[in-house]
Amino acid sequence: DTLITSDDDKYKPFKKIQELFTSDTDVFLNKPKIFIKNACRGNEQPQQQKRGNYSQWCNNESDTFIIFSTTPGKLIFDSADPEKGIGSYFAECFCNVMLQNTISSKSLDDNLMSISKMVKQKALAGQIIQRNTTCDRH
């Protein structure tokens, strides 16, 4: 499980932070929630759940959208120049695309597809951004 570190060197599992917003607080009940997990995933897999006649990969918490910067078992690609403080290719591309989105408004899904293509081009190793959602489409 991924641990999140704060400035005071306290650690909390990512799942616990997610639970604060999905099940431990009524304020966010039935409201869409977006989590961005920019960390190596190890072999973590989203849970599979049966819906109708087919199985679908999803997160059990409702109204939750999780953006993973890598696929399971893959490492994060960091920018070639750590002196610039850019961080991972995903973080760099995410910030660039979202900044561009203030000029020409696109859907989140379109932006994530653009980010995925940019990361893939930068990494040259086919890193793919995985998106899981339980938000119902209307």
mmCIF file of C-alpha atoms in Angstrom:
data_model
loop_
_atom_site.group_PDB
_atom_site.id
_atom_site.type_symbol
_atom_site.label_atom_id
_atom_site.label_comp_id
_atom_site.label_asym_id
_atom_site.label_seq_id
_atom_site.Cartn_x
_atom_site.Cartn_y
_atom_site.Cartn_z
ATOM 1 C CA ASP A 1 0.000 0.000 0.000
ATOM 2 C CA THR A 2 1.329 3.430 -0.886
ATOM 3 C CA LEU A 3 2.202 5.670 2.015
ATOM 4 C CA ILE A 4 1.690 9.404 1.821
ATOM 5 C CA THR A 5 4.217 11.520 3.718
ATOM 6 C CA SER A 6 3.577 14.996 5.058
ATOM 7 C CA ASP A 7 5.960 17.776 6.092
ATOM 8 C CA ASP A 8 5.890 16.528 9.684
ATOM 9 C CA ASP A 9 7.151 13.070 8.559
ATOM 10 C CA LYS A 10 3.879 11.338 9.402
ATOM 11 C CA TYR A 11 2.753 8.543 7.107
ATOM 12 C CA LYS A 12 -0.719 7.525 6.072
ATOM 13 C CA PRO A 13 -1.729 4.813 3.586
ATOM 14 C CA PHE A 14 -3.313 6.175 0.400
ATOM 15 C CA LYS A 15 -6.403 4.031 1.030
ATOM 16 C CA LYS A 16 -6.926 5.692 4.451
ATOM 17 C CA ILE A 17 -6.801 9.155 2.891
ATOM 18 C CA GLN A 18 -9.265 8.003 0.252
ATOM 19 C CA GLU A 19 -11.587 6.622 2.959
ATOM 20 C CA LEU A 20 -11.624 10.031 4.675
ATOM 21 C CA PHE A 21 -13.455 11.393 1.642
ATOM 22 C CA THR A 22 -15.454 8.338 0.566
ATOM 23 C CA SER A 23 -16.807 6.787 3.746
ATOM 24 C CA ASP A 24 -15.626 8.578 6.894
ATOM 25 C CA THR A 25 -17.192 11.963 6.098
ATOM 26 C CA ASP A 26 -20.838 12.619 5.229
ATOM 27 C CA VAL A 27 -19.955 15.951 3.585
ATOM 28 C CA PHE A 28 -18.640 14.188 0.460
ATOM 29 C CA LEU A 29 -21.315 11.480 0.314
ATOM 30 C CA ASN A 30 -22.858 11.193 -3.185
ATOM 31 C CA LYS A 31 -20.454 13.814 -4.535
ATOM 32 C CA PRO A 32 -17.817 13.098 -7.184
ATOM 33 C CA LYS A 33 -14.283 12.679 -5.873
ATOM 34 C CA ILE A 34 -11.054 12.705 -7.898
ATOM 35 C CA PHE A 35 -7.817 11.206 -6.578
ATOM 36 C CA ILE A 36 -4.497 11.440 -8.398
ATOM 37 C CA LYS A 37 -2.008 8.779 -7.365
ATOM 38 C CA ASN A 38 1.399 9.796 -8.696
ATOM 39 C CA ALA A 39 3.408 6.935 -7.219
ATOM 40 C CA CYS A 40 4.760 3.547 -8.232
ATOM 41 C CA ARG A 41 1.968 1.002 -7.888
ATOM 42 C CA GLY A 42 3.892 -2.232 -7.474
ATOM 43 C CA ASN A 43 1.511 -5.036 -8.384
ATOM 44 C CA GLU A 44 -1.584 -3.301 -7.052
ATOM 45 C CA GLN A 45 -4.634 -4.071 -9.181
ATOM 46 C CA PRO A 46 -8.024 -2.389 -9.144
ATOM 47 C CA GLN A 47 -10.750 -4.631 -7.782
ATOM 48 C CA GLN A 48 -12.961 -6.391 -10.281
ATOM 49 C CA GLN A 49 -16.677 -6.235 -9.737
ATOM 50 C CA LYS A 50 -19.529 -7.996 -11.554
ATOM 51 C CA ARG A 51 -22.067 -5.648 -13.149
ATOM 52 C CA GLY A 52 -24.798 -7.260 -15.180
ATOM 53 C CA ASN A 53 -23.466 -9.953 -17.510
ATOM 54 C CA TYR A 54 -19.880 -8.736 -17.574
ATOM 55 C CA SER A 55 -17.030 -7.945 -15.190
ATOM 56 C CA GLN A 56 -15.648 -4.453 -14.969
ATOM 57 C CA TRP A 57 -12.569 -3.020 -13.271
ATOM 58 C CA CYS A 58 -13.696 -0.414 -10.779
ATOM 59 C CA ASN A 59 -13.154 1.056 -7.361
ATOM 60 C CA ASN A 60 -15.713 -0.076 -4.793
ATOM 61 C CA GLU A 61 -16.334 3.436 -3.493
ATOM 62 C CA SER A 62 -19.102 5.174 -5.400
ATOM 63 C CA ASP A 63 -18.640 8.458 -7.250
ATOM 64 C CA THR A 64 -14.857 8.060 -7.199
ATOM 65 C CA PHE A 65 -12.434 8.734 -10.044
ATOM 66 C CA ILE A 66 -8.822 7.615 -9.542
ATOM 67 C CA ILE A 67 -6.014 8.621 -11.866
ATOM 68 C CA PHE A 68 -2.911 6.434 -11.607
ATOM 69 C CA SER A 69 0.294 7.757 -13.152
ATOM 70 C CA THR A 70 1.474 4.217 -13.972
ATOM 71 C CA THR A 71 0.088 0.781 -14.698
ATOM 72 C CA PRO A 72 0.547 -2.028 -12.130
ATOM 73 C CA GLY A 73 4.114 -3.298 -11.877
ATOM 74 C CA LYS A 74 5.605 -0.267 -13.657
ATOM 75 C CA LEU A 75 7.829 2.447 -12.243
ATOM 76 C CA ILE A 76 7.267 6.172 -12.607
ATOM 77 C CA PHE A 77 9.370 7.887 -15.244
ATOM 78 C CA ASP A 78 11.063 10.945 -13.779
ATOM 79 C CA SER A 79 12.106 13.898 -15.879
ATOM 80 C CA ALA A 80 15.675 13.761 -17.117
ATOM 81 C CA ASP A 81 16.676 16.954 -15.299
ATOM 82 C CA PRO A 82 15.851 16.695 -11.564
ATOM 83 C CA GLU A 83 17.400 20.150 -11.029
ATOM 84 C CA LYS A 84 14.371 21.726 -12.706
ATOM 85 C CA GLY A 85 12.136 20.316 -9.972
ATOM 86 C CA ILE A 86 9.617 19.063 -12.520
ATOM 87 C CA GLY A 87 9.248 15.587 -11.005
ATOM 88 C CA SER A 88 7.671 12.765 -12.953
ATOM 89 C CA TYR A 89 6.708 12.939 -16.608
ATOM 90 C CA PHE A 90 3.123 12.486 -15.485
ATOM 91 C CA ALA A 91 3.245 15.502 -13.128
ATOM 92 C CA GLU A 92 4.900 17.654 -15.796
ATOM 93 C CA CYS A 93 2.414 16.654 -18.515
ATOM 94 C CA PHE A 94 -0.589 16.884 -16.186
ATOM 95 C CA CYS A 95 0.280 20.453 -15.181
ATOM 96 C CA ASN A 96 0.951 21.499 -18.787
ATOM 97 C CA VAL A 97 -2.308 20.046 -20.117
ATOM 98 C CA MET A 98 -4.417 21.466 -17.286
ATOM 99 C CA LEU A 99 -2.826 24.878 -17.792
ATOM 100 C CA GLN A 100 -3.686 24.695 -21.502
ATOM 101 C CA ASN A 101 -7.226 23.683 -20.517
ATOM 102 C CA THR A 102 -7.805 27.131 -19.033
ATOM 103 C CA ILE A 103 -7.550 28.468 -22.593
ATOM 104 C CA SER A 104 -9.463 25.784 -24.521
ATOM 105 C CA SER A 105 -11.853 23.844 -22.334
ATOM 106 C CA LYS A 106 -11.830 20.051 -22.852
ATOM 107 C CA SER A 107 -13.334 17.177 -20.902
ATOM 108 C CA LEU A 108 -11.273 15.514 -18.176
ATOM 109 C CA ASP A 109 -11.187 12.308 -20.217
ATOM 110 C CA ASP A 110 -9.833 14.166 -23.277
ATOM 111 C CA ASN A 111 -7.200 15.826 -21.098
ATOM 112 C CA LEU A 112 -6.155 12.478 -19.606
ATOM 113 C CA MET A 113 -5.816 10.983 -23.082
ATOM 114 C CA SER A 114 -3.580 13.926 -24.063
ATOM 115 C CA ILE A 115 -1.517 13.471 -20.896
ATOM 116 C CA SER A 116 -1.152 9.752 -21.571
ATOM 117 C CA LYS A 117 0.086 10.411 -25.127
ATOM 118 C CA MET A 118 2.567 13.038 -23.912
ATOM 119 C CA VAL A 119 3.946 10.758 -21.183
ATOM 120 C CA LYS A 120 4.250 7.913 -23.672
ATOM 121 C CA GLN A 121 6.213 10.121 -26.064
ATOM 122 C CA LYS A 122 8.519 11.335 -23.295
ATOM 123 C CA ALA A 123 9.154 7.921 -21.761
ATOM 124 C CA LEU A 124 9.447 6.009 -25.061
ATOM 125 C CA ALA A 125 8.562 2.922 -23.078
ATOM 126 C CA GLY A 126 4.814 2.936 -23.512
ATOM 127 C CA GLN A 127 3.857 4.058 -20.010
ATOM 128 C CA ILE A 128 0.062 4.296 -19.910
ATOM 129 C CA ILE A 129 -2.045 6.282 -17.490
ATOM 130 C CA GLN A 130 -4.830 4.153 -16.073
ATOM 131 C CA ARG A 131 -8.193 5.644 -15.158
ATOM 132 C CA ASN A 132 -10.770 3.924 -12.954
ATOM 133 C CA THR A 133 -14.154 5.412 -12.205
ATOM 134 C CA THR A 134 -17.391 4.483 -10.508
ATOM 135 C CA CYS A 135 -19.064 7.718 -11.551
ATOM 136 C CA ASP A 136 -22.206 6.974 -13.526
ATOM 137 C CA ARG A 137 -22.376 8.499 -16.988
ATOM 138 C CA HIS A 138 -25.655 10.233 -17.741
#
